[in-house]
CSV table of C-alpha atoms and ligand atoms in Angstrom, one decimal:
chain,number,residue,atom,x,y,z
A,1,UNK,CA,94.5,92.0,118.5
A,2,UNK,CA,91.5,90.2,116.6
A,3,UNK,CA,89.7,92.3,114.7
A,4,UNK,CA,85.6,92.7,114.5
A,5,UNK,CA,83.9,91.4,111.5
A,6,UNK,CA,80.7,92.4,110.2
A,7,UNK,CA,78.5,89.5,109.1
A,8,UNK,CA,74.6,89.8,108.2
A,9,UNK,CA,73.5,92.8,111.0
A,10,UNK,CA,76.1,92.2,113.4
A,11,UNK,CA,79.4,92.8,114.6
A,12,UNK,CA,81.3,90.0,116.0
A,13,UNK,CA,84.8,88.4,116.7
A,14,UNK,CA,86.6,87.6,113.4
A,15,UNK,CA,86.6,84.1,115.2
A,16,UNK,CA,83.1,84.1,116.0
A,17,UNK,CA,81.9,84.7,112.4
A,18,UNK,CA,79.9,82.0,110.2
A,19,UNK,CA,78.6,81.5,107.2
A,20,UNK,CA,76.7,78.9,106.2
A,21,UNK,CA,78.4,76.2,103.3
A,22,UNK,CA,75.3,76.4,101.2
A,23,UNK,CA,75.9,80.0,100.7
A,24,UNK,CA,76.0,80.6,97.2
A,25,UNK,CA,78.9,82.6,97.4
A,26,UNK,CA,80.8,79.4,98.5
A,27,UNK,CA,79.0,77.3,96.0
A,28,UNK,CA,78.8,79.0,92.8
A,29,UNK,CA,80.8,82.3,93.5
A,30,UNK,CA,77.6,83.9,93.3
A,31,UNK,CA,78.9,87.0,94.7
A,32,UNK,CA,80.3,90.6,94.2
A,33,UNK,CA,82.8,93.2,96.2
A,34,UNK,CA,83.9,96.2,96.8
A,35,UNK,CA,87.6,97.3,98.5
A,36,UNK,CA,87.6,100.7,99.3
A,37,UNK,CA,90.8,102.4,100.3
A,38,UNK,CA,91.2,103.6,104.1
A,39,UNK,CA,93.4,106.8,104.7
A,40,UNK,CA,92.8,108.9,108.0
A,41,UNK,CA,90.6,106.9,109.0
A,42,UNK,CA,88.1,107.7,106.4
A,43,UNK,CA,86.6,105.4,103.1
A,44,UNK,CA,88.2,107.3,100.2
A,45,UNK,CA,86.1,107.4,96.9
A,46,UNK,CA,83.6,105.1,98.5
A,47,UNK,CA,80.1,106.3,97.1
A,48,UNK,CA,81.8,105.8,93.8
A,49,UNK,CA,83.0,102.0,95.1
A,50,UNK,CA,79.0,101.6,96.2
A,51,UNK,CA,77.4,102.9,93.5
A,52,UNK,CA,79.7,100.1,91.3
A,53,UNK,CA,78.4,97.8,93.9
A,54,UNK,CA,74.4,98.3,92.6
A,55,UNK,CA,75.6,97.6,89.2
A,56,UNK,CA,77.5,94.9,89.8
A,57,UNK,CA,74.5,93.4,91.5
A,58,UNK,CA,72.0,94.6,89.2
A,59,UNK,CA,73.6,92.7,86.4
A,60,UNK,CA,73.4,89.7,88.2
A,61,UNK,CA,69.8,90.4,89.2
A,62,UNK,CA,71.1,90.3,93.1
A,63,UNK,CA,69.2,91.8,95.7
A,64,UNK,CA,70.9,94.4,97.9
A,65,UNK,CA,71.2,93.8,101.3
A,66,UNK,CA,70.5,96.9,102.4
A,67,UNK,CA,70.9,100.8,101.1
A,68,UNK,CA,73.8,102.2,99.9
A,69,UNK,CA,73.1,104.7,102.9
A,70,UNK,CA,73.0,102.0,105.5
A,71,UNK,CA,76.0,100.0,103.6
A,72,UNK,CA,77.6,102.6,104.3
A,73,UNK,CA,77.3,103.3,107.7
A,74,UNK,CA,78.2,100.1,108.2
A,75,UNK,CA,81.3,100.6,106.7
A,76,UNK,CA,82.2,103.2,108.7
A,77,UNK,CA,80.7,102.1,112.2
A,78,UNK,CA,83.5,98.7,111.4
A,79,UNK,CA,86.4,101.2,110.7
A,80,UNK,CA,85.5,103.0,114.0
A,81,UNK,CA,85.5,99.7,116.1
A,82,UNK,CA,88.7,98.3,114.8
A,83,UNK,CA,90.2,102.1,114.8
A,84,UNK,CA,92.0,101.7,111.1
A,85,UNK,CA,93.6,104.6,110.5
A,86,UNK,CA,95.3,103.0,107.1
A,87,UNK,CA,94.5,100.0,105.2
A,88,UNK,CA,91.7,98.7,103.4
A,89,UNK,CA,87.7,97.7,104.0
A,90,UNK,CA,86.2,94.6,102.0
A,91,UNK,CA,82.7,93.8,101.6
A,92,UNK,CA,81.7,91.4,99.7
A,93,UNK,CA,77.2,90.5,98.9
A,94,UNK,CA,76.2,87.0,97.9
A,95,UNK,CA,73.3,85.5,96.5
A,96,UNK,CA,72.7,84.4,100.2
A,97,UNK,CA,71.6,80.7,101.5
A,98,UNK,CA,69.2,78.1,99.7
A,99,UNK,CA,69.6,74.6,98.5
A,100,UNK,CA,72.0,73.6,95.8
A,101,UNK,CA,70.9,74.6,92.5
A,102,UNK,CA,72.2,76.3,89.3
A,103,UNK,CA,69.0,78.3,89.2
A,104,UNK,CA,68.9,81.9,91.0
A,105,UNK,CA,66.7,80.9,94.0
A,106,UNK,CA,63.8,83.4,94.8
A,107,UNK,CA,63.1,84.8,98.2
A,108,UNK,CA,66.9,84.2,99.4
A,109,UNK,CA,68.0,87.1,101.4
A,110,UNK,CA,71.8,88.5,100.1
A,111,UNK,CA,74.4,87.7,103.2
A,112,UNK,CA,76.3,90.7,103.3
A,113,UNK,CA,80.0,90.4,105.1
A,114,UNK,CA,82.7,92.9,105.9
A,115,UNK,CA,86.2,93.4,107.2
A,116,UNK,CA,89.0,95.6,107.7
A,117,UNK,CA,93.1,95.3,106.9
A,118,UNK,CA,95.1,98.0,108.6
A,119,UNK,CA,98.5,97.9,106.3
A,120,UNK,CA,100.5,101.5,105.2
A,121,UNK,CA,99.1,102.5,101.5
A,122,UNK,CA,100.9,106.0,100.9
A,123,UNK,CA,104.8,104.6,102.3
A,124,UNK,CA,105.0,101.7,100.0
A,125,UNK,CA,108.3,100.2,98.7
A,126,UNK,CA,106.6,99.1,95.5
A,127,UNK,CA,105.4,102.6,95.0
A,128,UNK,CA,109.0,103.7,95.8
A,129,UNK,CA,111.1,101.3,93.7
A,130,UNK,CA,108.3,100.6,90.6
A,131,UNK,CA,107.0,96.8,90.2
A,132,UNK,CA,107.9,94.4,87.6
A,133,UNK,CA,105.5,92.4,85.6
A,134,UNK,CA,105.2,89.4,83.5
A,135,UNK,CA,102.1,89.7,80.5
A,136,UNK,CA,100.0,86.1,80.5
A,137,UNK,CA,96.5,85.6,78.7
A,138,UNK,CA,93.3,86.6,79.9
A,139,UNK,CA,91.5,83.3,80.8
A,140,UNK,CA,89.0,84.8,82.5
A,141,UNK,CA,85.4,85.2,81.7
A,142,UNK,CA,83.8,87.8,79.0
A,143,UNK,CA,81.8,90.3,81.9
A,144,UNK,CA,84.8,91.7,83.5
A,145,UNK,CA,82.9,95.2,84.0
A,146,UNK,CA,81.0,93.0,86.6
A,147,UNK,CA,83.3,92.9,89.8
A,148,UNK,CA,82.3,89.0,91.0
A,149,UNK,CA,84.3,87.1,93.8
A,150,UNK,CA,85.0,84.3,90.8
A,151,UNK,CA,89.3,85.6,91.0
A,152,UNK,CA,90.5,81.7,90.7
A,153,UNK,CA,91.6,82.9,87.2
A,154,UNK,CA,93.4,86.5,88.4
A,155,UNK,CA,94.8,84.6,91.2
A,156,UNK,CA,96.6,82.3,89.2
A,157,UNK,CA,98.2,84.8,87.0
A,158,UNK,CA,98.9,86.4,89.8
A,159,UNK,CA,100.6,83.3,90.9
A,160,UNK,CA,102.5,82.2,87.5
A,161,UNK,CA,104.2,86.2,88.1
A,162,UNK,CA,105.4,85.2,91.8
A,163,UNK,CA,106.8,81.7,90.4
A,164,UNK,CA,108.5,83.8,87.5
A,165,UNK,CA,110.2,85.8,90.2
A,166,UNK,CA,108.2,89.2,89.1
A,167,UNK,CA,105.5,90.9,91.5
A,168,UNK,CA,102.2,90.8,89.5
A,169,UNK,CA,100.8,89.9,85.8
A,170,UNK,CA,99.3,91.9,82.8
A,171,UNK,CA,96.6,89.8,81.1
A,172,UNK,CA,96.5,90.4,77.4
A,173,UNK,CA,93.9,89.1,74.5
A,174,UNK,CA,94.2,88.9,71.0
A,175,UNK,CA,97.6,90.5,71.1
A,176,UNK,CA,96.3,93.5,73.5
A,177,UNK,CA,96.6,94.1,77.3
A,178,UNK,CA,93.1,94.1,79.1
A,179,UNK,CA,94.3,95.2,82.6
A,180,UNK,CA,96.2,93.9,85.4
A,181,UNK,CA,95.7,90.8,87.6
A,182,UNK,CA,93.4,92.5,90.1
A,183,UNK,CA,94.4,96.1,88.6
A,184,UNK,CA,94.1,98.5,85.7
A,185,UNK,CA,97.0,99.1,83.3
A,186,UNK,CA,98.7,101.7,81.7
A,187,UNK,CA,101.5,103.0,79.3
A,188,UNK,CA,102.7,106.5,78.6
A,189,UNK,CA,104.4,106.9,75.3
A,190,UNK,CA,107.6,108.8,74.1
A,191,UNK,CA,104.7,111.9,72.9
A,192,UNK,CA,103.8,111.7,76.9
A,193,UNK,CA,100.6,110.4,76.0
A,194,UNK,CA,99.0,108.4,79.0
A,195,UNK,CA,97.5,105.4,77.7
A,196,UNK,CA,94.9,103.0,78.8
A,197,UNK,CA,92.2,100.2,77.7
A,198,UNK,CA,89.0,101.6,76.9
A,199,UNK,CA,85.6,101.0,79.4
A,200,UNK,CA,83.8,97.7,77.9
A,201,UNK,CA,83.1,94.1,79.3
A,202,UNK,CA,86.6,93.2,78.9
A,203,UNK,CA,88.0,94.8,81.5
A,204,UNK,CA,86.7,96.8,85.5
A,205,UNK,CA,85.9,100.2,85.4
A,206,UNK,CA,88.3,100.6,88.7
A,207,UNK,CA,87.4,103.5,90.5
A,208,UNK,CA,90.9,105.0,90.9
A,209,UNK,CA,91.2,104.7,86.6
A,210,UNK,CA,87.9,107.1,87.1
A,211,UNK,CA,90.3,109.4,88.8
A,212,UNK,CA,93.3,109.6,87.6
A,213,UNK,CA,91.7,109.8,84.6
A,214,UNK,CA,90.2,113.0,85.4
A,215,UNK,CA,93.3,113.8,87.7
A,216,UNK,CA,95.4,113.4,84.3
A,217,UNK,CA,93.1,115.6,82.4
A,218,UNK,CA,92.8,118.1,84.2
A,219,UNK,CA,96.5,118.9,84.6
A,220,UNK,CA,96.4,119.1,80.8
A,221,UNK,CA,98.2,115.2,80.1
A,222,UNK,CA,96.9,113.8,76.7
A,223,UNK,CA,95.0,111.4,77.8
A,224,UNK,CA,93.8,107.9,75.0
A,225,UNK,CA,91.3,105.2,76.0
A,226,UNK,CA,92.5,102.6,73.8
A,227,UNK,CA,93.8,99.1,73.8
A,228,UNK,CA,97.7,98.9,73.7
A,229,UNK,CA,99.6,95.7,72.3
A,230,UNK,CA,101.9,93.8,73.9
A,231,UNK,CA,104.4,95.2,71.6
A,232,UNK,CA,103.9,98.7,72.6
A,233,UNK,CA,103.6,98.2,76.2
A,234,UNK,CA,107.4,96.6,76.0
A,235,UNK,CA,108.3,99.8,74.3
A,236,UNK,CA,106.7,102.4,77.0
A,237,UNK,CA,108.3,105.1,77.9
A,238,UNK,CA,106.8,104.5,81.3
A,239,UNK,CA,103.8,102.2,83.1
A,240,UNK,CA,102.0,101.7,85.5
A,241,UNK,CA,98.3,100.1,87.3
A,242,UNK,CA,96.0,101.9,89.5
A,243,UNK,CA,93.9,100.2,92.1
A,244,UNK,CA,91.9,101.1,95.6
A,245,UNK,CA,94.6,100.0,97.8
A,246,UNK,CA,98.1,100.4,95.7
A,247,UNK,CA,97.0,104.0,94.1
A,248,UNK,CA,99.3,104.1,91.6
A,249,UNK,CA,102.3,101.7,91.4
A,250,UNK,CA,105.2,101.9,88.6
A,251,UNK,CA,105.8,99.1,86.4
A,252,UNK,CA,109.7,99.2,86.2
A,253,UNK,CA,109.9,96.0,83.8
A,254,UNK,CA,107.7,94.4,81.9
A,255,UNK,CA,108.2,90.5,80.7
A,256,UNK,CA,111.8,91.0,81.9
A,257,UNK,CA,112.3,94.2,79.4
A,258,UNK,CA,113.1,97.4,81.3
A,259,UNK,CA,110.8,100.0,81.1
A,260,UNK,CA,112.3,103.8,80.3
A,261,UNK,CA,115.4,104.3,82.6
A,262,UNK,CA,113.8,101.4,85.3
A,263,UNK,CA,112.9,103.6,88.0
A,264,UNK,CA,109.5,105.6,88.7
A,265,UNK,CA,109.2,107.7,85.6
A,266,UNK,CA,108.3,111.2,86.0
A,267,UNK,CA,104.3,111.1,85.0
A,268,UNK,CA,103.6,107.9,86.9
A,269,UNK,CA,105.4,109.7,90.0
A,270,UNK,CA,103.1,113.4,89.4
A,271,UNK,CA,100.1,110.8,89.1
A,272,UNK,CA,100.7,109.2,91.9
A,273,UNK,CA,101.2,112.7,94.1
A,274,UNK,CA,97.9,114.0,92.4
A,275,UNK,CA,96.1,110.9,93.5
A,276,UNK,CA,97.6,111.0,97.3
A,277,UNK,CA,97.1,114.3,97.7
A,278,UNK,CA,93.3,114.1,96.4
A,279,UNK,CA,92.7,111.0,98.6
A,280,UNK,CA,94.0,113.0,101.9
A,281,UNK,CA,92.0,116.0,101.3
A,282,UNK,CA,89.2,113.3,100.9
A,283,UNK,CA,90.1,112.1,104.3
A,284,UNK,CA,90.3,115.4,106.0
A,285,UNK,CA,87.0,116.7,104.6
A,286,UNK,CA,84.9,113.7,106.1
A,287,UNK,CA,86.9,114.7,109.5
A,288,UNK,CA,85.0,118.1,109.7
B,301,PMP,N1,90.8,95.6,87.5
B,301,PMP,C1,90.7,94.5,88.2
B,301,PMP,C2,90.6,93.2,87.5
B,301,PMP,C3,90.6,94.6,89.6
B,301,PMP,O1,90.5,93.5,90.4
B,301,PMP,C4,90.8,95.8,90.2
B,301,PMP,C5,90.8,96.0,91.7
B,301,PMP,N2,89.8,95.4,92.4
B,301,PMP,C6,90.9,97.0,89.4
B,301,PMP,C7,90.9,96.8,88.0
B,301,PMP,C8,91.0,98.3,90.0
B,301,PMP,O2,89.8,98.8,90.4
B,301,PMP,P1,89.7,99.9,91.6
B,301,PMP,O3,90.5,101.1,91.2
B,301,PMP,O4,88.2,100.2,91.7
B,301,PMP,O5,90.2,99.2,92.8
């Protein structure tokens, strides 16, 4: 079954939708997104995953296409049509269509394009078993905080991890792990301390960091916002990275090292629980 697509006020065929080449998102990756996790059919977190959208465009002086209201209504009419119970919804706003020029044009309306991915987030091997992980430099740019559809770099860490034979990459700088390839990262030390980078340019604020975070804290874990070398993130006791659509995944190894006993350790498995069951009750409020 195709799915329906959502491009600039209307829902069509995934076959059926265009966008122009001159777009700058195509161009220039003049663009931003959002991917907001779907669980019972309902956008978990998402006003927190819009209202990162308005500063992600703001700091690129990008118009938004439309309100966060109407966004997302949007969101939710697409999960209704394609009936995704469990998966993920992308949307992605570019600086729209004009003529080829480094310049921001002026008067360009933003093309604003979504889509759906029905896949099983809460029964997930790697969330079973743990993930292994290779650490790589960060060679991307210097406004990370700023979520823009310019991933060739991420990718290709991403990539150099796959051709190592491990599932994903840590990126690190100056001796120090910014955050995962298209995640945040995460060490908890012998102490039980759960560790992770501080907010700042280097790195996304990702939404689920924002609550587990708070999920940690409130269940009285010591929680540090601090960069963590390379060194010490071989040495954890356990890890793990947080995004929208993987929750919370265990790192099992790290640069072929095994981390703690090389299973799911017991903070990263609680977290995980806390954040499930926060997401679902998230689900079945917006059912009422
Ligand atoms: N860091 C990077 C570089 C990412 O690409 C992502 C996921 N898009 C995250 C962190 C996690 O953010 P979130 O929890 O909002 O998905």
């Amino acid at each position: 079954m195709s799915r329906i697509v959502y491009v600039n006020g209307e829902f069509v065929n995934e076959a059926e939708a265009r966008i122009s080449i001159f777009d700058r998102g195509f161009l220039f990756a003049d663009g931003v997104y959002e991917v907001s996790s779907i669980l019972g059919g309902a956008l978990i977190d998402n006003d927190a995953h819009l209202q990162r959208l308005e500063r992600s465009l703001g700091e690129l002086s990008m118009p938004c296409p439309a309100s966060l209201k109407d966004i997302a209504e949007i969101q939710r009419e697409l999960v209704t049509r394609n009936q995704v119970k469990e998966g993920a919804l992308y949307l992605q706003v570019t600086r729209g269509v004009a003529e080829r020029d480094f310049a921001y044009p002026s008067n360009t309306e933003p093309s604003l394009v979504m889509f759906t991915q029905a896949r099983p987030l809460i029964d997930n091997p790697a969330a079973k078993q743990g993930i292994s992980i290779i650490t790589v430099p960060d060679q991307r740019w210097k406004r990370r905080d700023i979520k823009t559809i310019g991933l060739l770099p991420a990718s290709m860490a991403k990539e150099m991890a796959l051709a190592r034979g491990a599932d994903d990459a840590w990126l690190h700088e100056e001796g120090y792990i910014t955050e995962g390839s298209s995640n945040n990262a995460y060490i908890v030390t012998e102490g039980g301390e759960v560790i992770t980078r501080h907010l700042s340019n280097g790195i996304l604020a990702g939404i689920t960091r924002g609550a587990i975070l708070r999920l940690s804290r409130d269940t009285g874990m010591k929680v540090v916002e601090r960069p963590f070398s390379l060194e010490e993130a071989h040495q954890a006791k356990e890890a793990f990275v947080t995004s929208a659509t993987t929750f919370v995944y265990p790192v099992i190894r790290i640069d072929g090292k095994t981390i703690g006993e090389g299973k799911p350790g017991p903070v990263t498995v609680r977290l995980r629980e806390l954040y499930v069951e926060m997401a679902l009750q998230q689900a079945a409020a917006q059912q009422r």
